[in-house]
Amino acid sequence: MKDPTKRRHILCVASNFPRWKGDSTTPFVLHLAQDLQKLGWEITVLAPHAPGTQSNETLDGVRIKRFRYLWPERLETVCYHGGMLVNLRNNPFDYIKIFPFLLLETFNIIRELLTQQYSLLHTHCLLPQGFTGVIANLICKIPHITTIHGSDIFALRNPLFLLCKRFTLKHVDATTVNSSVAEHATQELLSKPLRILRRIPMGVAQTLAVPRSTSAKLRNRYRRGNGPLIIFVGRLVMEKGVDDLLKAIGLLIPKLPDITAIIIGEGQDKLLFSSLAEKLGIANQVSFPGWVTAEELPSWYQAADIFVGPSKRSPEGWIEAQGLTFIEALMAGIPVIATRSGGIIDSIHHEETGLLVNENAPEEIAAAMERIHTDKNLTQQLITKGKTLAANNFSRQSSAASFSALFDEVLKNRCPTP
């Protein structure tokens, strides 16, 4: 009889996944799939369709299937563009699209599991993928691991959503979280310990050496005089705190008139932030180049003097569960300023690997930027310790190895050797 633990085909289900080559939508899900394939797992990703995407393709070596949930495709707006919570907040009409989304996601999970030879189901996010995976598994009976990324555990706190979360956690074989704060929030949901709960951060690629000429060109283009060049990377939505960064720059202008900033990313609040820069009188010192590819990003980090990520709690309860861009900045070797928010504190330790400030505190951000700009000894210490911590604790290789070991453990538990 064939040993079921030897089958190594995983169905990975996610609500956000790169829509095409070079897309910056949740690249860490793609990276994990690529790294697991290097360890001998075969990965098929199931994700929602979106306008302009293909239904079936192989993207950077990973097979991806995208399911339709509304017709015509221009109505498929529940996911992507900042994520489901942001889309629902900005367009309440999308709430009526949730039912067909859940129904067709569940149907497509069932169809995949019944028609293909999978050994594991791996769902990204407790809601909705973890929940729809559990419903599908009432029929398919396959080992199921769910990964909590942040918004799925911190937001969606009404009684119905809490009931769905508890139901999901009770019926999966294992749960992973990406930070200490997500681990604590998950444990609080249930009165009894989970079967298996592991903290496995999403991994970040170590920054390869980039040509100095490339970063130098960017630095010459965006920097003024001897002023610091600030960089932000992320979704341009209010909870990322870009407004606080812009206000902090405005506060520093009298002391550092040549300060400039690059705001990399896209999102629903981009125009709001651009308008705020105009209102503060700093529009000529702040640039919004949009998204850049993962391959180009290290050059942008290394062109800058300081990375600032002032994330804060959203009205729905979202907080930064891990903060991959903070770790990318550490890997790239630039000092980091971050808020004492969510799982950021797992990687940014105050005055060791970065400087921490409170949420909604532009004056603290301004003081931290000035301190790093003027204290070169502190800057070098933050860079050295930050790179070491990032390389030791948050590499893509260690993340994939931890997931692979967990998958093997779950398979052995469900299919014990006689």
Tab-separated table of C-alpha atoms in Angstrom:
chain	number	residue	atom	x	y	z
A	1	MET	CA	0.000	0.000	0.000
A	2	LYS	CA	1.278	3.474	-0.892
A	3	ASP	CA	2.368	5.524	2.111
A	4	PRO	CA	0.116	8.639	2.144
A	5	THR	CA	2.823	10.625	3.906
A	6	LYS	CA	4.947	10.383	0.748
A	7	ARG	CA	2.447	12.372	-1.332
A	8	ARG	CA	3.683	15.952	-1.299
A	9	HIS	CA	1.119	17.936	-3.283
A	10	ILE	CA	-0.360	20.946	-1.471
A	11	LEU	CA	-3.395	23.028	-2.398
A	12	CYS	CA	-2.645	26.556	-1.184
A	13	VAL	CA	-5.698	28.850	-0.975
A	14	ALA	CA	-5.275	32.628	-0.661
A	15	SER	CA	-7.512	35.657	-1.195
A	16	ASN	CA	-4.588	37.740	-2.483
A	17	PHE	CA	-1.807	36.523	-4.745
A	18	PRO	CA	0.337	38.219	-7.410
A	19	ARG	CA	-1.965	38.800	-10.368
A	20	TRP	CA	0.814	38.811	-12.950
A	21	LYS	CA	4.588	38.767	-13.100
A	22	GLY	CA	6.053	41.655	-11.118
A	23	ASP	CA	2.807	42.375	-9.234
A	24	SER	CA	3.500	43.446	-5.644
A	25	THR	CA	0.321	41.884	-4.210
A	26	THR	CA	1.336	39.599	-1.292
A	27	PRO	CA	4.571	38.388	-2.917
A	28	PHE	CA	5.411	36.506	0.297
A	29	VAL	CA	2.732	33.887	-0.520
A	30	LEU	CA	4.371	33.298	-3.899
A	31	HIS	CA	7.835	33.222	-2.322
A	32	LEU	CA	6.750	30.616	0.236
A	33	ALA	CA	5.297	28.450	-2.542
A	34	GLN	CA	8.545	28.726	-4.525
A	35	ASP	CA	10.669	27.876	-1.483
A	36	LEU	CA	8.496	24.877	-0.559
A	37	GLN	CA	8.834	23.546	-4.096
A	38	LYS	CA	12.613	23.683	-3.680
A	39	LEU	CA	12.127	21.424	-0.637
A	40	GLY	CA	10.234	18.834	-2.672
A	41	TRP	CA	6.612	19.932	-2.281
A	42	GLU	CA	4.388	20.418	-5.315
A	43	ILE	CA	2.262	23.555	-4.882
A	44	THR	CA	-0.950	24.548	-6.633
A	45	VAL	CA	-2.405	27.925	-5.639
A	46	LEU	CA	-6.139	28.654	-5.737
A	47	ALA	CA	-6.947	32.378	-5.615
A	48	PRO	CA	-9.757	34.719	-6.695
A	49	HIS	CA	-9.891	35.934	-10.252
A	50	ALA	CA	-9.492	39.671	-10.839
A	51	PRO	CA	-9.860	41.913	-13.886
A	52	GLY	CA	-7.016	41.255	-16.295
A	53	THR	CA	-5.807	37.985	-14.757
A	54	GLN	CA	-5.594	34.549	-16.351
A	55	SER	CA	-7.692	31.666	-15.032
A	56	ASN	CA	-4.822	29.173	-15.258
A	57	GLU	CA	-1.126	29.868	-15.533
A	58	THR	CA	2.290	29.085	-14.145
A	59	LEU	CA	3.725	32.162	-12.448
A	60	ASP	CA	7.424	32.128	-11.589
A	61	GLY	CA	7.338	28.336	-11.426
A	62	VAL	CA	4.147	28.043	-9.347
A	63	ARG	CA	0.880	26.756	-10.807
A	64	ILE	CA	-2.004	29.137	-10.108
A	65	LYS	CA	-5.737	28.594	-10.641
A	66	ARG	CA	-8.069	31.581	-10.292
A	67	PHE	CA	-11.780	31.109	-9.680
A	68	ARG	CA	-14.467	33.448	-10.962
A	69	TYR	CA	-17.048	34.672	-8.468
A	70	LEU	CA	-18.847	37.444	-10.384
A	71	TRP	CA	-19.596	38.295	-13.995
A	72	PRO	CA	-18.537	40.485	-15.732
A	73	GLU	CA	-15.035	40.519	-14.301
A	74	ARG	CA	-15.088	44.272	-13.590
A	75	LEU	CA	-17.374	43.428	-10.633
A	76	GLU	CA	-14.681	41.263	-9.009
A	77	THR	CA	-13.504	43.906	-6.543
A	78	VAL	CA	-13.667	42.145	-3.164
A	79	CYS	CA	-9.963	41.258	-3.107
A	80	TYR	CA	-6.651	42.889	-4.100
A	81	HIS	CA	-6.151	46.705	-4.154
A	82	GLY	CA	-5.308	46.904	-0.449
A	83	GLY	CA	-7.143	43.794	0.714
A	84	MET	CA	-10.670	42.740	1.536
A	85	LEU	CA	-11.128	44.867	4.680
A	86	VAL	CA	-9.993	48.061	2.959
A	87	ASN	CA	-12.182	47.360	-0.074
A	88	LEU	CA	-15.256	46.766	2.080
A	89	ARG	CA	-14.601	49.946	4.059
A	90	ASN	CA	-14.232	52.058	0.941
A	91	ASN	CA	-17.088	50.480	-1.005
A	92	PRO	CA	-19.906	49.056	1.171
A	93	PHE	CA	-21.545	47.769	-2.037
A	94	ASP	CA	-18.916	45.025	-1.997
A	95	TYR	CA	-20.608	43.446	1.039
A	96	ILE	CA	-23.276	41.949	-1.218
A	97	LYS	CA	-20.485	40.223	-3.159
A	98	ILE	CA	-19.262	38.301	-0.120
A	99	PHE	CA	-21.832	35.500	-0.401
A	100	PRO	CA	-21.002	34.511	-4.008
A	101	PHE	CA	-17.310	34.826	-3.151
A	102	LEU	CA	-17.579	32.420	-0.197
A	103	LEU	CA	-19.835	30.021	-2.078
A	104	LEU	CA	-17.606	29.790	-5.139
A	105	GLU	CA	-14.390	29.642	-3.145
A	106	THR	CA	-15.784	26.695	-1.173
A	107	PHE	CA	-17.029	25.011	-4.359
A	108	ASN	CA	-13.651	25.378	-6.060
A	109	ILE	CA	-11.764	24.013	-3.043
A	110	ILE	CA	-14.048	20.961	-3.031
A	111	ARG	CA	-13.662	20.465	-6.774
A	112	GLU	CA	-9.886	20.677	-6.564
A	113	LEU	CA	-9.616	18.282	-3.636
A	114	LEU	CA	-11.966	15.723	-5.206
A	115	THR	CA	-10.464	15.781	-8.692
A	116	GLN	CA	-6.735	16.081	-7.909
A	117	GLN	CA	-4.366	14.112	-5.702
A	118	TYR	CA	-3.548	16.496	-2.864
A	119	SER	CA	-1.944	15.487	0.408
A	120	LEU	CA	-2.510	18.776	2.277
A	121	LEU	CA	-4.730	21.850	2.266
A	122	HIS	CA	-2.971	25.079	3.304
A	123	THR	CA	-5.213	28.127	3.701
A	124	HIS	CA	-3.849	31.649	4.085
A	125	CYS	CA	-5.975	33.681	6.547
A	126	LEU	CA	-8.363	32.338	9.145
A	127	LEU	CA	-11.243	34.173	7.466
A	128	PRO	CA	-12.381	33.534	4.870
A	129	GLN	CA	-9.998	30.856	3.529
A	130	GLY	CA	-9.607	28.908	6.765
A	131	PHE	CA	-13.377	28.818	7.214
A	132	THR	CA	-14.187	27.855	3.610
A	133	GLY	CA	-11.443	25.231	3.809
A	134	VAL	CA	-13.032	23.695	6.896
A	135	ILE	CA	-16.458	23.625	5.205
A	136	ALA	CA	-14.953	21.983	2.120
A	137	ASN	CA	-13.126	19.513	4.328
A	138	LEU	CA	-16.382	18.231	5.804
A	139	ILE	CA	-16.607	16.424	2.470
A	140	CYS	CA	-12.976	15.973	1.449
A	141	LYS	CA	-11.337	14.907	4.744
A	142	ILE	CA	-7.774	16.060	4.061
A	143	PRO	CA	-5.156	17.388	6.516
A	144	HIS	CA	-5.688	21.139	6.791
A	145	ILE	CA	-3.292	23.821	8.028
A	146	THR	CA	-4.324	27.472	8.254
A	147	THR	CA	-1.971	30.446	8.480
A	148	ILE	CA	-3.004	33.625	10.305
A	149	HIS	CA	-1.558	36.834	8.855
A	150	GLY	CA	-3.063	39.568	11.057
A	151	SER	CA	-6.276	41.191	9.885
A	152	ASP	CA	-8.014	37.816	10.124
A	153	ILE	CA	-7.351	37.615	13.870
A	154	PHE	CA	-7.314	41.280	14.963
A	155	ALA	CA	-10.256	42.588	12.926
A	156	LEU	CA	-13.722	41.078	12.332
A	157	ARG	CA	-14.653	40.961	16.022
A	158	ASN	CA	-18.441	40.791	15.929
A	159	PRO	CA	-20.060	37.650	17.449
A	160	LEU	CA	-20.715	35.950	14.098
A	161	PHE	CA	-17.133	36.356	12.900
A	162	LEU	CA	-15.774	35.234	16.283
A	163	LEU	CA	-17.963	32.127	16.073
A	164	CYS	CA	-16.597	31.371	12.591
A	165	LYS	CA	-13.018	31.859	13.797
A	166	ARG	CA	-13.460	29.505	16.755
A	167	PHE	CA	-15.168	26.918	14.552
A	168	THR	CA	-12.268	27.072	12.102
A	169	LEU	CA	-9.554	26.806	14.760
A	170	LYS	CA	-11.261	23.765	16.288
A	171	HIS	CA	-11.425	21.919	12.967
A	172	VAL	CA	-7.973	22.455	11.445
A	173	ASP	CA	-5.055	20.122	12.072
A	174	ALA	CA	-2.598	22.951	12.726
A	175	THR	CA	-2.474	26.732	12.896
A	176	THR	CA	0.476	29.003	12.210
A	177	VAL	CA	0.885	32.667	13.118
A	178	ASN	CA	3.513	35.154	11.971
A	179	SER	CA	4.235	37.019	15.221
A	180	SER	CA	4.041	36.915	19.006
A	181	VAL	CA	1.072	39.292	19.108
A	182	ALA	CA	-0.872	37.156	16.608
A	183	GLU	CA	-0.032	34.070	18.651
A	184	HIS	CA	-1.399	35.662	21.825
A	185	ALA	CA	-4.587	36.842	20.091
A	186	THR	CA	-5.159	33.360	18.667
A	187	GLN	CA	-4.717	31.666	22.033
A	188	GLU	CA	-7.225	34.077	23.588
A	189	LEU	CA	-9.970	32.979	21.179
A	190	LEU	CA	-10.284	29.482	22.620
A	191	SER	CA	-10.619	28.223	26.174
A	192	LYS	CA	-8.632	25.075	25.325
A	193	PRO	CA	-5.194	24.875	23.689
A	194	LEU	CA	-5.108	24.332	19.940
A	195	ARG	CA	-3.981	20.989	18.558
A	196	ILE	CA	-0.878	22.544	17.025
A	197	LEU	CA	-0.046	26.254	17.123
A	198	ARG	CA	3.284	27.359	15.664
A	199	ARG	CA	4.824	30.782	15.250
A	200	ILE	CA	6.421	30.846	11.805
A	201	PRO	CA	7.161	34.324	10.446
A	202	MET	CA	6.935	34.891	6.723
A	203	GLY	CA	10.441	34.959	5.308
A	204	VAL	CA	12.282	37.789	3.595
A	205	ALA	CA	15.006	37.296	0.996
A	206	GLN	CA	18.447	38.456	2.004
A	207	THR	CA	19.307	41.587	0.055
A	208	LEU	CA	21.734	40.828	-2.723
A	209	ALA	CA	24.429	43.327	-3.553
A	210	VAL	CA	23.041	45.848	-6.008
A	211	PRO	CA	25.135	47.997	-8.337
A	212	ARG	CA	26.102	51.194	-6.548
A	213	SER	CA	25.379	53.085	-9.729
A	214	THR	CA	21.702	52.073	-9.587
A	215	SER	CA	21.094	53.220	-6.008
A	216	ALA	CA	23.302	56.273	-6.599
A	217	LYS	CA	21.126	57.369	-9.524
A	218	LEU	CA	18.006	57.083	-7.375
A	219	ARG	CA	19.704	58.949	-4.536
A	220	ASN	CA	20.805	61.755	-6.838
A	221	ARG	CA	17.311	62.005	-8.296
A	222	TYR	CA	15.402	62.238	-5.007
A	223	ARG	CA	17.822	63.646	-2.409
A	224	ARG	CA	18.411	67.358	-1.792
A	225	GLY	CA	21.699	68.761	-0.552
A	226	ASN	CA	22.764	67.154	2.715
A	227	GLY	CA	19.253	66.393	3.923
A	228	PRO	CA	18.123	62.862	4.817
A	229	LEU	CA	16.228	60.827	2.222
A	230	ILE	CA	13.317	59.008	3.875
A	231	ILE	CA	11.636	55.941	2.386
A	232	PHE	CA	8.274	54.308	3.056
A	233	VAL	CA	7.164	51.071	1.358
A	234	GLY	CA	3.661	49.642	1.657
A	235	ARG	CA	-0.012	49.958	0.861
A	236	LEU	CA	-1.139	53.570	0.712
A	237	VAL	CA	-3.986	53.281	3.201
A	238	MET	CA	-4.594	55.203	6.426
A	239	GLU	CA	-3.588	52.378	8.760
A	240	LYS	CA	-0.048	52.440	7.352
A	241	GLY	CA	0.418	55.891	8.901
A	242	VAL	CA	1.678	57.773	5.845
A	243	ASP	CA	-0.226	60.841	7.039
A	244	ASP	CA	1.801	60.839	10.264
A	245	LEU	CA	5.043	60.564	8.289
A	246	LEU	CA	4.075	63.533	6.105
A	247	LYS	CA	3.203	65.607	9.170
A	248	ALA	CA	6.546	64.668	10.750
A	249	ILE	CA	8.385	65.865	7.644
A	250	GLY	CA	6.479	69.140	7.862
A	251	LEU	CA	7.601	69.521	11.474
A	252	LEU	CA	11.257	68.953	10.529
A	253	ILE	CA	11.407	71.447	7.664
A	254	PRO	CA	12.607	74.350	9.902
A	255	LYS	CA	15.556	72.241	11.144
A	256	LEU	CA	16.197	70.121	8.042
A	257	PRO	CA	14.965	72.131	5.060
A	258	ASP	CA	16.490	69.634	2.590
A	259	ILE	CA	14.670	66.566	3.950
A	260	THR	CA	12.960	64.523	1.199
A	261	ALA	CA	10.836	61.378	1.121
A	262	ILE	CA	9.947	58.581	-1.292
A	263	ILE	CA	6.533	56.982	-0.679
A	264	ILE	CA	6.542	53.666	-2.561
A	265	GLY	CA	3.241	51.860	-3.041
A	266	GLU	CA	-0.312	52.133	-4.251
A	267	GLY	CA	-3.647	52.198	-2.483
A	268	GLN	CA	-7.019	53.841	-2.066
A	269	ASP	CA	-5.650	56.743	-0.014
A	270	LYS	CA	-2.836	57.781	-2.358
A	271	LEU	CA	-4.655	60.922	-3.531
A	272	LEU	CA	-5.486	61.815	0.071
A	273	PHE	CA	-1.796	61.638	1.013
A	274	SER	CA	-0.778	63.607	-2.061
A	275	SER	CA	-3.301	66.295	-1.133
A	276	LEU	CA	-2.011	66.333	2.447
A	277	ALA	CA	1.540	66.901	1.182
A	278	GLU	CA	0.240	69.884	-0.814
A	279	LYS	CA	-1.599	71.224	2.229
A	280	LEU	CA	1.516	70.910	4.406
A	281	GLY	CA	3.623	72.705	1.806
A	282	ILE	CA	5.967	69.743	1.274
A	283	ALA	CA	4.720	68.474	-2.104
A	284	ASN	CA	8.037	69.324	-3.769
A	285	GLN	CA	9.900	67.235	-1.206
A	286	VAL	CA	7.727	64.110	-1.332
A	287	SER	CA	7.603	61.720	-4.310
A	288	PHE	CA	5.039	58.989	-5.026
A	289	PRO	CA	6.665	56.692	-7.627
A	290	GLY	CA	4.045	53.931	-7.220
A	291	TRP	CA	4.942	50.278	-6.835
A	292	VAL	CA	8.338	48.980	-7.835
A	293	THR	CA	9.179	45.345	-8.538
A	294	ALA	CA	10.707	43.078	-5.918
A	295	GLU	CA	13.892	42.952	-7.989
A	296	GLU	CA	14.187	46.752	-7.991
A	297	LEU	CA	13.233	47.343	-4.363
A	298	PRO	CA	16.692	46.726	-2.787
A	299	SER	CA	18.118	49.576	-4.870
A	300	TRP	CA	15.437	51.929	-3.537
A	301	TYR	CA	16.069	50.886	0.067
A	302	GLN	CA	19.815	51.367	-0.303
A	303	ALA	CA	19.361	54.772	-1.915
A	304	ALA	CA	17.620	56.034	1.237
A	305	ASP	CA	18.934	57.093	4.638
A	306	ILE	CA	16.025	56.077	6.882
A	307	PHE	CA	13.032	53.747	6.557
A	308	VAL	CA	9.904	54.942	8.381
A	309	GLY	CA	6.851	52.732	8.930
A	310	PRO	CA	4.320	54.441	11.238
A	311	SER	CA	1.625	51.729	11.141
A	312	LYS	CA	-1.406	52.143	13.409
A	313	ARG	CA	-4.635	50.390	14.303
A	314	SER	CA	-7.425	50.707	11.738
A	315	PRO	CA	-11.087	51.392	12.604
A	316	GLU	CA	-11.816	47.689	11.958
A	317	GLY	CA	-9.130	46.582	14.414
A	318	TRP	CA	-6.351	45.733	11.932
A	319	ILE	CA	-2.821	46.070	13.234
A	320	GLU	CA	0.522	45.251	11.653
A	321	ALA	CA	0.907	41.575	12.510
A	322	GLN	CA	4.480	41.166	11.262
A	323	GLY	CA	5.565	43.940	8.911
A	324	LEU	CA	7.662	42.438	6.134
A	325	THR	CA	8.853	45.784	4.784
A	326	PHE	CA	10.485	46.556	8.137
A	327	ILE	CA	12.495	43.344	7.825
A	328	GLU	CA	13.326	44.101	4.187
A	329	ALA	CA	14.724	47.447	5.313
A	330	LEU	CA	16.818	45.739	8.007
A	331	MET	CA	18.134	43.284	5.405
A	332	ALA	CA	19.007	46.199	3.103
A	333	GLY	CA	21.048	47.857	5.835
A	334	ILE	CA	19.198	51.093	6.557
A	335	PRO	CA	18.004	52.306	9.986
A	336	VAL	CA	14.326	51.801	10.773
A	337	ILE	CA	11.782	53.923	12.634
A	338	ALA	CA	8.564	52.092	13.505
A	339	THR	CA	5.585	52.285	15.809
A	340	ARG	CA	5.057	50.170	18.914
A	341	SER	CA	2.271	48.344	17.131
A	342	GLY	CA	1.400	44.683	16.691
A	343	GLY	CA	4.151	42.288	15.689
A	344	ILE	CA	6.572	45.013	14.602
A	345	ILE	CA	8.205	44.724	18.017
A	346	ASP	CA	9.367	41.182	17.147
A	347	SER	CA	11.870	42.645	14.683
A	348	ILE	CA	12.335	46.277	15.766
A	349	HIS	CA	13.830	46.456	19.255
A	350	HIS	CA	14.102	50.019	20.529
A	351	GLU	CA	17.613	51.462	20.265
A	352	GLU	CA	18.971	48.056	19.183
A	353	THR	CA	17.595	47.251	15.730
A	354	GLY	CA	15.624	50.470	15.249
A	355	LEU	CA	13.771	53.276	16.994
A	356	LEU	CA	10.194	52.839	18.196
A	357	VAL	CA	7.611	55.601	18.523
A	358	ASN	CA	3.974	55.647	19.558
A	359	GLU	CA	1.106	55.451	17.084
A	360	ASN	CA	-0.367	58.734	15.811
A	361	ALA	CA	2.684	60.695	16.986
A	362	PRO	CA	4.225	62.787	14.166
A	363	GLU	CA	6.317	64.742	16.654
A	364	GLU	CA	7.961	61.503	17.874
A	365	ILE	CA	8.643	60.421	14.285
A	366	ALA	CA	10.241	63.810	13.591
A	367	ALA	CA	12.455	63.545	16.676
A	368	ALA	CA	13.516	60.004	15.744
A	369	MET	CA	14.396	61.032	12.174
A	370	GLU	CA	16.467	63.956	13.452
A	371	ARG	CA	18.222	61.708	15.966
A	372	ILE	CA	19.248	59.147	13.345
A	373	HIS	CA	20.346	61.878	10.948
A	374	THR	CA	22.639	63.484	13.527
A	375	ASP	CA	23.899	60.448	15.504
A	376	LYS	CA	26.118	58.408	13.171
A	377	ASN	CA	27.240	55.992	15.903
A	378	LEU	CA	23.636	55.113	16.708
A	379	THR	CA	22.871	54.725	13.006
A	380	GLN	CA	25.702	52.236	12.484
A	381	GLN	CA	24.677	50.248	15.567
A	382	LEU	CA	21.073	49.997	14.378
A	383	ILE	CA	22.200	48.870	10.919
A	384	THR	CA	24.596	46.204	12.215
A	385	LYS	CA	22.243	44.677	14.781
A	386	GLY	CA	19.254	44.981	12.473
A	387	LYS	CA	20.906	43.066	9.627
A	388	THR	CA	22.032	40.326	12.008
A	389	LEU	CA	18.582	39.864	13.550
A	390	ALA	CA	16.839	39.838	10.159
A	391	ALA	CA	19.239	37.290	8.683
A	392	ASN	CA	19.058	35.003	11.726
A	393	ASN	CA	15.304	35.110	12.400
A	394	PHE	CA	13.448	36.026	9.223
A	395	SER	CA	15.054	34.373	6.207
A	396	ARG	CA	12.936	32.769	3.497
A	397	GLN	CA	14.882	29.546	3.893
A	398	SER	CA	14.159	29.172	7.617
A	399	SER	CA	10.472	30.016	7.112
A	400	ALA	CA	10.041	27.422	4.365
A	401	ALA	CA	11.933	24.803	6.380
A	402	SER	CA	9.633	25.381	9.376
A	403	PHE	CA	6.512	25.076	7.230
A	404	SER	CA	7.873	21.939	5.567
A	405	ALA	CA	8.599	20.312	8.928
A	406	LEU	CA	5.088	21.170	10.136
A	407	PHE	CA	3.509	19.712	6.991
A	408	ASP	CA	5.429	16.463	7.523
A	409	GLU	CA	4.373	16.381	11.176
A	410	VAL	CA	0.693	16.860	10.332
A	411	LEU	CA	0.817	14.166	7.646
A	412	LYS	CA	2.385	11.706	10.062
A	413	ASN	CA	-0.206	12.516	12.736
A	414	ARG	CA	-3.074	11.948	10.306
A	415	CYS	CA	-1.461	8.965	8.588
A	416	PRO	CA	0.605	7.203	11.279
A	417	THR	CA	3.066	4.553	10.168
A	418	PRO	CA	1.720	1.089	11.117
